Short mmCIF file of C-alpha atoms and ligand atoms in Angstrom, two decimals:
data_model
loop_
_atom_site.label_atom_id
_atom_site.label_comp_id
_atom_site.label_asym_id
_atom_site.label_seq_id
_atom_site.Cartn_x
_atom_site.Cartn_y
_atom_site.Cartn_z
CA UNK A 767 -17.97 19.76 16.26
CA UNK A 768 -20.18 22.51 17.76
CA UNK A 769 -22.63 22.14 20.49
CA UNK A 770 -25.56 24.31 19.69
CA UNK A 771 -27.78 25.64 22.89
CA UNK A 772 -31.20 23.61 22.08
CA UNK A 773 -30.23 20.09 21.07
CA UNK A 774 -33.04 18.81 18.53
CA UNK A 775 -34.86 16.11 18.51
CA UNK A 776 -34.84 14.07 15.28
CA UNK A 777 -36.47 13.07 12.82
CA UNK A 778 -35.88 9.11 10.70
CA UNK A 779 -35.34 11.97 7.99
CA UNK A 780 -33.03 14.09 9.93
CA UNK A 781 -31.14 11.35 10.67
CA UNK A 782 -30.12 9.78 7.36
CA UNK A 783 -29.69 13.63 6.52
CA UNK A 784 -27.50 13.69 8.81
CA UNK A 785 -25.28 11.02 8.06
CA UNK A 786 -24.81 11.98 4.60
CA UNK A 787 -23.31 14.49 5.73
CA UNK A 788 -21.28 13.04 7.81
CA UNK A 789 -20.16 10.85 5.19
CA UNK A 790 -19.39 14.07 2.90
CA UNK A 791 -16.93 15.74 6.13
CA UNK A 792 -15.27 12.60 6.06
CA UNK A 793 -14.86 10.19 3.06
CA UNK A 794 -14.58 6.65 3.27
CA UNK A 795 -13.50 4.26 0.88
CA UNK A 796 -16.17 1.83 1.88
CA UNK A 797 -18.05 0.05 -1.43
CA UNK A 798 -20.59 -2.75 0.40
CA UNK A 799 -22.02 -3.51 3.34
CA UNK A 800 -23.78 -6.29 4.15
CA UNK A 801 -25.81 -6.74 7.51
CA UNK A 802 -27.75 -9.61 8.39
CA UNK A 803 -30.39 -6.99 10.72
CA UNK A 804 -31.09 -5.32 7.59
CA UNK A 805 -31.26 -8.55 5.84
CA UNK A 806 -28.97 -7.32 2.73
CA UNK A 807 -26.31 -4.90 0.96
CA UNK A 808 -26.18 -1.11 1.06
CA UNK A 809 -23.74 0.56 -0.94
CA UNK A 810 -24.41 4.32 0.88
CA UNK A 811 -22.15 4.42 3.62
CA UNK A 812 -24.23 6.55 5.05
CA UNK A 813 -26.09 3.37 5.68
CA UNK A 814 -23.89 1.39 7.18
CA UNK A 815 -24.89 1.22 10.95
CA UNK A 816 -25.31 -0.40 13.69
CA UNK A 817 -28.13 -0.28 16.35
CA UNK A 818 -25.96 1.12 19.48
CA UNK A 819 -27.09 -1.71 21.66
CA UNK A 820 -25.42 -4.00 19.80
CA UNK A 821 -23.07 -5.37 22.30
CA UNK A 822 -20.26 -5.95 19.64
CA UNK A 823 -20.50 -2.30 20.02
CA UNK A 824 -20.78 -1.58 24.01
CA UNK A 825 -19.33 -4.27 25.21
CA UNK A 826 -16.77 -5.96 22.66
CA UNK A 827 -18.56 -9.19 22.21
CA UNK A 828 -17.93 -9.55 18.54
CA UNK A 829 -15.23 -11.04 16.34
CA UNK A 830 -14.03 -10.44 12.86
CA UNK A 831 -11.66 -11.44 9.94
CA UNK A 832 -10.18 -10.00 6.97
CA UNK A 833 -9.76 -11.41 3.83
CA UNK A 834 -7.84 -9.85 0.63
CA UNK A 835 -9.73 -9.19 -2.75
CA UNK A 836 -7.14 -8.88 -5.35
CA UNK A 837 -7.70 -8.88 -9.07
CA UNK A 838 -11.21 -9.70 -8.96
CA UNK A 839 -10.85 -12.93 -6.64
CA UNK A 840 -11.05 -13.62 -2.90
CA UNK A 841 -7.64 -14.50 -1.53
CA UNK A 842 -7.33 -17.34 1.01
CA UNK A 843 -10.88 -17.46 2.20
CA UNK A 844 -11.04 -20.94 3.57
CA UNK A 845 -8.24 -19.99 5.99
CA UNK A 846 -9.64 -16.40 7.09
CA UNK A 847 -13.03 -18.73 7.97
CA UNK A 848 -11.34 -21.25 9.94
CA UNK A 849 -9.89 -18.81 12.24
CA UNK A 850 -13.15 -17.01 11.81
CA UNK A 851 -15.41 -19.73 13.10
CA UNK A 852 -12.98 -20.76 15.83
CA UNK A 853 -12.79 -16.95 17.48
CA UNK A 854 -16.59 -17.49 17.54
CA UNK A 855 -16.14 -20.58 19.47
CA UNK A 856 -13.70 -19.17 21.58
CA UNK A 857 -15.81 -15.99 22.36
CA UNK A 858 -19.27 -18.04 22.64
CA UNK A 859 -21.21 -16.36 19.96
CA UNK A 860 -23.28 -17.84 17.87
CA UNK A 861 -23.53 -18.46 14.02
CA UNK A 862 -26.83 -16.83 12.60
CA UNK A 863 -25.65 -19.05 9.18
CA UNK A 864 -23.41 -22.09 8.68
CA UNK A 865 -20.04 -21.38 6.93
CA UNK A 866 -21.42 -22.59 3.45
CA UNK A 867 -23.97 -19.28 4.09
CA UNK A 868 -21.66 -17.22 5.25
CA UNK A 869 -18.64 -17.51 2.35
CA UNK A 870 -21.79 -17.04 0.29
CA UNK A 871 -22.76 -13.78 1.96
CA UNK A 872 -18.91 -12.85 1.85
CA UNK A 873 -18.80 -13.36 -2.14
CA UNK A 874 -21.73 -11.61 -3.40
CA UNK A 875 -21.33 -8.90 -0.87
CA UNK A 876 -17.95 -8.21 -2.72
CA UNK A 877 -19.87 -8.75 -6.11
CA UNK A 878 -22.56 -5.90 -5.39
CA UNK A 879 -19.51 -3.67 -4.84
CA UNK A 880 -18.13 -4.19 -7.92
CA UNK A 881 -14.36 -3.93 -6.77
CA UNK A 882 -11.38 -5.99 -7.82
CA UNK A 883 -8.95 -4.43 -5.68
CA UNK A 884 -9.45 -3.74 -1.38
CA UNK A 885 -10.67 -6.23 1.40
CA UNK A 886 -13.36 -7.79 2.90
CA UNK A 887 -13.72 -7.37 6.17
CA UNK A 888 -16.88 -9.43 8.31
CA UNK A 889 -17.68 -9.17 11.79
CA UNK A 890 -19.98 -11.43 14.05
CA UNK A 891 -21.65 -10.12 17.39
CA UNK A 892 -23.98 -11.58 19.88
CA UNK A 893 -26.57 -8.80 19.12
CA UNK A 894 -28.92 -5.76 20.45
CA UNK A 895 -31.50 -6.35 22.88
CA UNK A 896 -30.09 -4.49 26.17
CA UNK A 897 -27.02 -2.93 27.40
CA UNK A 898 -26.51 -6.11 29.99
CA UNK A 899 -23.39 -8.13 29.55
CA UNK A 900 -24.45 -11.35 28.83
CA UNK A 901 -26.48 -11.17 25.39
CA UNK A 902 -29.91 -9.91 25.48
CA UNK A 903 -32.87 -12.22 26.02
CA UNK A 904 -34.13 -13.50 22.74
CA UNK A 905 -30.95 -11.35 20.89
CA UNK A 906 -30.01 -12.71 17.29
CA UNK A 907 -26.40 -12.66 16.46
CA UNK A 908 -25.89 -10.13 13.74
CA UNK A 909 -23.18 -10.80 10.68
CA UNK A 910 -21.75 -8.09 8.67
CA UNK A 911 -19.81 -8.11 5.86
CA UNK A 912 -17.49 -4.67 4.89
CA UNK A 913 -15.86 -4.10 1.30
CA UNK A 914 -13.54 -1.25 1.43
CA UNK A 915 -10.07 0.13 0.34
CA UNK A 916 -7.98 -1.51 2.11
CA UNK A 917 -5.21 -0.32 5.37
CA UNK A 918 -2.51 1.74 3.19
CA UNK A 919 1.21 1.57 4.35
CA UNK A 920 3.27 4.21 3.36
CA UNK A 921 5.69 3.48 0.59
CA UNK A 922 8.84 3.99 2.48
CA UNK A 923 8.19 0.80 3.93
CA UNK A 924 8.68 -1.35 0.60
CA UNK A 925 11.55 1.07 -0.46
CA UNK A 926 13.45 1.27 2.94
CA UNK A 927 11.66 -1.22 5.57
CA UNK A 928 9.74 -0.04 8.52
CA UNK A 929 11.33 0.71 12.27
CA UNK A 930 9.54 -0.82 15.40
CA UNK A 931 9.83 -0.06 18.89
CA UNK A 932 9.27 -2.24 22.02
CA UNK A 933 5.68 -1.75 23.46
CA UNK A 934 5.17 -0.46 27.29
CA UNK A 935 1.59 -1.89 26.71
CA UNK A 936 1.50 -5.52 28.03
CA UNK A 937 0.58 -8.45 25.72
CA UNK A 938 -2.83 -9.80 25.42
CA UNK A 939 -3.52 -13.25 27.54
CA UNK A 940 -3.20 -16.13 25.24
CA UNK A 941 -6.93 -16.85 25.28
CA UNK A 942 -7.82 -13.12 24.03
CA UNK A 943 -4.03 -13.16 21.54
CA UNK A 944 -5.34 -16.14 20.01
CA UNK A 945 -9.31 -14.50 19.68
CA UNK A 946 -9.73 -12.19 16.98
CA UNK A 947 -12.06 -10.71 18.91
CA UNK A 948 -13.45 -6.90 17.98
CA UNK A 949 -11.12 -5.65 21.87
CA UNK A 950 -8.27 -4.00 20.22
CA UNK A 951 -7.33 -1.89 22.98
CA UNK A 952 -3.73 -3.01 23.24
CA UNK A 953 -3.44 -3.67 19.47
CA UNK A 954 -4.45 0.27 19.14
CA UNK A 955 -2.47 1.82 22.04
CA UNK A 956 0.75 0.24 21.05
CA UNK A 957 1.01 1.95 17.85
CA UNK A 958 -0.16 4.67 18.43
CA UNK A 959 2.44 4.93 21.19
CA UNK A 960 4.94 4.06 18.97
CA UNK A 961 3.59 6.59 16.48
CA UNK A 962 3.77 9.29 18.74
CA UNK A 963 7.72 8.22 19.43
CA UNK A 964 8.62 8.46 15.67
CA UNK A 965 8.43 4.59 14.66
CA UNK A 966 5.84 2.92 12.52
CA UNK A 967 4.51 0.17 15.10
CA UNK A 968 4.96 -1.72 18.06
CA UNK A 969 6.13 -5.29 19.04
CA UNK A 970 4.41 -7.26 21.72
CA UNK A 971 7.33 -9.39 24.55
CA UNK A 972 5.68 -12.14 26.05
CA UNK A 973 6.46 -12.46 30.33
CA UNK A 974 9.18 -15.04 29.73
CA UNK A 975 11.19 -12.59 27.38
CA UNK A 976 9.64 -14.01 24.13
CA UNK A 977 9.00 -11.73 20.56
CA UNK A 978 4.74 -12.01 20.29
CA UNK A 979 3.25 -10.30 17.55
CA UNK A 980 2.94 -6.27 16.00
CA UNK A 981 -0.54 -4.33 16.24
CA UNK A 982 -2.74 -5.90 13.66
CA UNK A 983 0.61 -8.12 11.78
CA UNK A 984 3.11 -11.03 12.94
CA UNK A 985 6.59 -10.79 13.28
CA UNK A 986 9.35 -13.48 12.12
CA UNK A 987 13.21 -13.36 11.66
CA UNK A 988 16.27 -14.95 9.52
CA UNK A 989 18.59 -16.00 12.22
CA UNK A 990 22.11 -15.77 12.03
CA UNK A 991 22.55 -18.99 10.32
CA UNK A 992 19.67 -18.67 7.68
CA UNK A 993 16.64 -19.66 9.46
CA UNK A 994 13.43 -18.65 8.97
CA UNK A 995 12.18 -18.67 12.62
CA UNK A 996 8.55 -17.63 13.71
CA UNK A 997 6.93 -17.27 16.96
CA UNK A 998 4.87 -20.30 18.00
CA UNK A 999 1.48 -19.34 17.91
CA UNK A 1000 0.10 -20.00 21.11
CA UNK A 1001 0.77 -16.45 22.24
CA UNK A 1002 -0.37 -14.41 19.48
CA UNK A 1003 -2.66 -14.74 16.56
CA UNK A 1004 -2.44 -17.58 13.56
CA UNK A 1005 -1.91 -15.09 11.02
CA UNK A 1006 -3.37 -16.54 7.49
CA UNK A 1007 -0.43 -14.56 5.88
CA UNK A 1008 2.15 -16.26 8.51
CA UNK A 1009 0.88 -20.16 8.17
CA UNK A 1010 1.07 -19.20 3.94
CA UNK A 1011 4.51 -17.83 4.21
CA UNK A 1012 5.89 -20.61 6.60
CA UNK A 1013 4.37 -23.33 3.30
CA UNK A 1014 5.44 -20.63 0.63
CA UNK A 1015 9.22 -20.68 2.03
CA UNK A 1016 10.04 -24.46 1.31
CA UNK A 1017 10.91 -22.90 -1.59
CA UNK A 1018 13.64 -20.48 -0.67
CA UNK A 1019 14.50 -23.50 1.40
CA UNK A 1020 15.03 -25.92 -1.23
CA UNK A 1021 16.72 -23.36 -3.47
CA UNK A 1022 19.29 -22.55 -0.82
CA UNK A 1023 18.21 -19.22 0.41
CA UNK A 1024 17.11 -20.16 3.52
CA UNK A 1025 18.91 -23.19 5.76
CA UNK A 1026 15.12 -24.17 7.48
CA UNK A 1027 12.30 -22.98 8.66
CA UNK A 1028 11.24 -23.03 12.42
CA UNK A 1029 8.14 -21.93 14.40
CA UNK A 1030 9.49 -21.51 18.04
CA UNK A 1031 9.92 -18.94 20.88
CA UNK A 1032 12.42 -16.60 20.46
CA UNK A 1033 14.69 -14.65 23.07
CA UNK A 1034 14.49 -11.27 22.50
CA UNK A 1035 18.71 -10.94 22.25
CA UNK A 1036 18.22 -13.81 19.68
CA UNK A 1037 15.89 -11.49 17.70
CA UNK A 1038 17.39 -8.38 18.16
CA UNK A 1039 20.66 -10.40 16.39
CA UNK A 1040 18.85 -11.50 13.67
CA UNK A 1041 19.94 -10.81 9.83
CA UNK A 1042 16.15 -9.81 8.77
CA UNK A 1043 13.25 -8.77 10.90
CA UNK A 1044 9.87 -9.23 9.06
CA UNK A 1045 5.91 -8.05 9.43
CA UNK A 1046 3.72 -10.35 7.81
CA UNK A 1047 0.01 -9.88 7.57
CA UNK A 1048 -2.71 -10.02 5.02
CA UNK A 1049 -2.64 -5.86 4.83
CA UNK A 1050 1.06 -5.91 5.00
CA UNK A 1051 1.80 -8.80 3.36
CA UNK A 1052 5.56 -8.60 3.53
CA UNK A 1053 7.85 -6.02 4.74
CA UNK A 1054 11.41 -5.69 5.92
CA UNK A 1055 11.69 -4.66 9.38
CA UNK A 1056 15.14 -2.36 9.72
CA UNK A 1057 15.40 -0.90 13.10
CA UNK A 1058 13.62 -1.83 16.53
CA UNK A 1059 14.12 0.35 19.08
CA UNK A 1060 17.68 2.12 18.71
CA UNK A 1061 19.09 -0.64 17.07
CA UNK A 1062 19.50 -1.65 13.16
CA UNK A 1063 18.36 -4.88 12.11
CA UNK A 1064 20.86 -6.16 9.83
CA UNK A 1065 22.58 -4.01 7.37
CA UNK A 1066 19.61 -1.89 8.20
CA UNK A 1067 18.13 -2.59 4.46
CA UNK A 1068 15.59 -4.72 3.38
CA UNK A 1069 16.84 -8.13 2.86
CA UNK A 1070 16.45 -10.47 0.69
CA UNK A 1071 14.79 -13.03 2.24
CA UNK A 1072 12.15 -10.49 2.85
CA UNK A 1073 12.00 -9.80 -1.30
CA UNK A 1074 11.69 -13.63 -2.12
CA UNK A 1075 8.91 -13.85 0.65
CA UNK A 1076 6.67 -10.87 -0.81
CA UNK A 1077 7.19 -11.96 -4.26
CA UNK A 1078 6.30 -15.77 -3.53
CA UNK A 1079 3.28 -13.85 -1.68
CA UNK A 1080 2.37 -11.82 -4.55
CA UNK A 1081 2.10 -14.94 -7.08
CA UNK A 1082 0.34 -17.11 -4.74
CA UNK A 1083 -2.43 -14.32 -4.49
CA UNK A 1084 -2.32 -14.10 -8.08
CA UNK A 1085 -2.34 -17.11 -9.59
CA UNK A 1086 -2.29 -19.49 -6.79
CA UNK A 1087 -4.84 -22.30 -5.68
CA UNK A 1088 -6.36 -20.39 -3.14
CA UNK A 1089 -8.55 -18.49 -4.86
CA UNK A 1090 -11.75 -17.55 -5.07
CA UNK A 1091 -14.05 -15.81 -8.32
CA UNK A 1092 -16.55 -13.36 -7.54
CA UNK A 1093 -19.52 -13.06 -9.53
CA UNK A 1094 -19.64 -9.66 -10.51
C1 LIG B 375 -3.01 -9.10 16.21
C2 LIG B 375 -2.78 -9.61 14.82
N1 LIG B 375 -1.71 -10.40 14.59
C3 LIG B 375 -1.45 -10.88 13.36
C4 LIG B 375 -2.27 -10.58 12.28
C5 LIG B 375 -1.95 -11.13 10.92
O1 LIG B 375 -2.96 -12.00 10.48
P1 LIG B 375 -3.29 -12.20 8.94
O2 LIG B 375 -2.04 -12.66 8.30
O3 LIG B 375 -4.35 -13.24 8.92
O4 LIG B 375 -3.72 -10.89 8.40
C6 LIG B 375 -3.39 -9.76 12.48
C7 LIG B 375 -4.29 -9.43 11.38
O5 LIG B 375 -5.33 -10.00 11.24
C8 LIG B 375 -3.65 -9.27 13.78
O6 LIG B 375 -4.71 -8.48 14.01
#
């Protein structure tokens, strides 16, 4: 970006200009975006913005949820809303719509952009008005609804399984771990750290010496004797994909493959002993976790326990009950 010597003075012109242009630098994979200040969808990203005194913007107060659009349906919505409309609660914003309004806004959103494939990401803030903390006198909440590509994983992660490293970055304070709240600042630093050390994310240890959670995905393990065993979540965030999996897996459990199922805290030395390390998340869904730190998990393969979990993911977003049509 260059600086030039007299800094202009724009026009409404100049600015949308200007954002195309911006847009054209950098593509996006964004297809519709729907904001309740504008009072419908744009499918420009060029138009998708925010007023900056928005304090989901300068100061964090906004939450937000991700559901998966796959094959022309809405995966899971009911779920991603729950947790949805308790972060609100949790972060004391209000709803500018009741949930009925809101899954409406969410489906015909994704039905303007015409996608079958990619997510839908929505966002709630407490509003513009001031640059205060509290929100702004007279402020209206604002809702937004994104439909875009999708977070891409590289392949190698299927194929061979991903390697994680311990976070230096403290874990967030249950009240913010179990908020999925738009303050990411640990989320982002830890893999980004671990990035920059030559693994592919992070894991969050509680105080007591407890496994948490990965950056924007939950971690679970098959103990030595054949247990599925999850974090509680009263640490880390009730991943949609996590509460599925723990219901899908009965299955593997009745079939032999797994000996039970168990959602309790777990030593690190227990973990680090484990058979299969997993991330689970709705970008993610499943993927074999094969080395954390300097240590192999395992064999240091994917297992298969991890297989039988993506595939019993896969069909449920396919053809399971939890889905929803979109209009298009
Ligand atoms: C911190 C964190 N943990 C876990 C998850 C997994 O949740 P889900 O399965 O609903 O995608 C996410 C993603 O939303 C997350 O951001």
């Amino acid at each position: 970006m260059t600086v030039s010597h007299t800094i202009p003075v724009l026009t409404a012109d100049d600015v949308l200009t200007r954002f195309e242009q911006l847009r054209t630098r950098q593509p996006v994979n964004y297809f519709a975006f729907y904001s309740s200040q504008l009072g419908g969808i744009v499918t420009d990203p060029a138009l998708m913005v925010l007023p900056f005194d928005d304090h989901m913007v300068h100061r964090g107060h906004g939450i937000f949820d991700t559901a998966g659009l796959v094959n022309g349906k809405i995966y899971d919505l009911e779920a991603h809303l729950d947790r949805f409309l308790l972060s609100a609660e949790r972060s004391k914003l209000r709803l500018p719509f009741s949930r009925e309004e809101i899954r409406d806004i969410v489906v015909k959103t994704t039905a303007a952009s015409g996608k079958r494939e990619g997510s839908i990401r929505y966002w709630l803030s407490s509003g513009p008005g001031s640059l205060e903390l509290t929100p702004a006198a007279g402020s209206e909440p604002g809702f937004f609804v994104m439909v875009f590509g999708g977070l891409a994983y590289p392949d190698r992660w299927t194929t061979h399984g991903a390697k994680v490293m311990t976070t230096t970055y403290p874990i967030k304070a249950r009240i913010y771990a179990i908020t999925k709240a738009t303050n990411y600042l640990p989320n982002v630093l830890m893999q980004m750290e671990a990035k920059e050390a030559g693994f592919d994310n992070g894991v969050f240890i509680d105080a007591n010496g407890h496994v948490g959670e990965s950056s924007n995905m939950n971690v679970a393990f098959v103990s030595r004797d054949g247990a599925l065993v999850h974090p509680r979540f009263d640490h880390i965030l009730a991943g949609c994909t996590s509460l599925r999996l723990l219901e899908l897996a009965t299955v593997l459990r009745d079939q032999g493959l797994l000996k039970a199922i168990e959602v309790r805290d777990i030593p690190v030395a227990e973990a680090r002993a484990s058979r299969e390390m997993l991330l689970m998340g709705s970008s993610v869904k499943v993927v074999s976790i094969v080395q954390w730190d300097d240590q192999l998990i395992g064999d240091g393969k994917p297992g298969p326990v991890a297989r039988a979990l993506f595939q019993l993911l896969e069909d449920d977003m396919r053809s399971g009950d939890r889905l929803i049509d979109v209009p298009y």
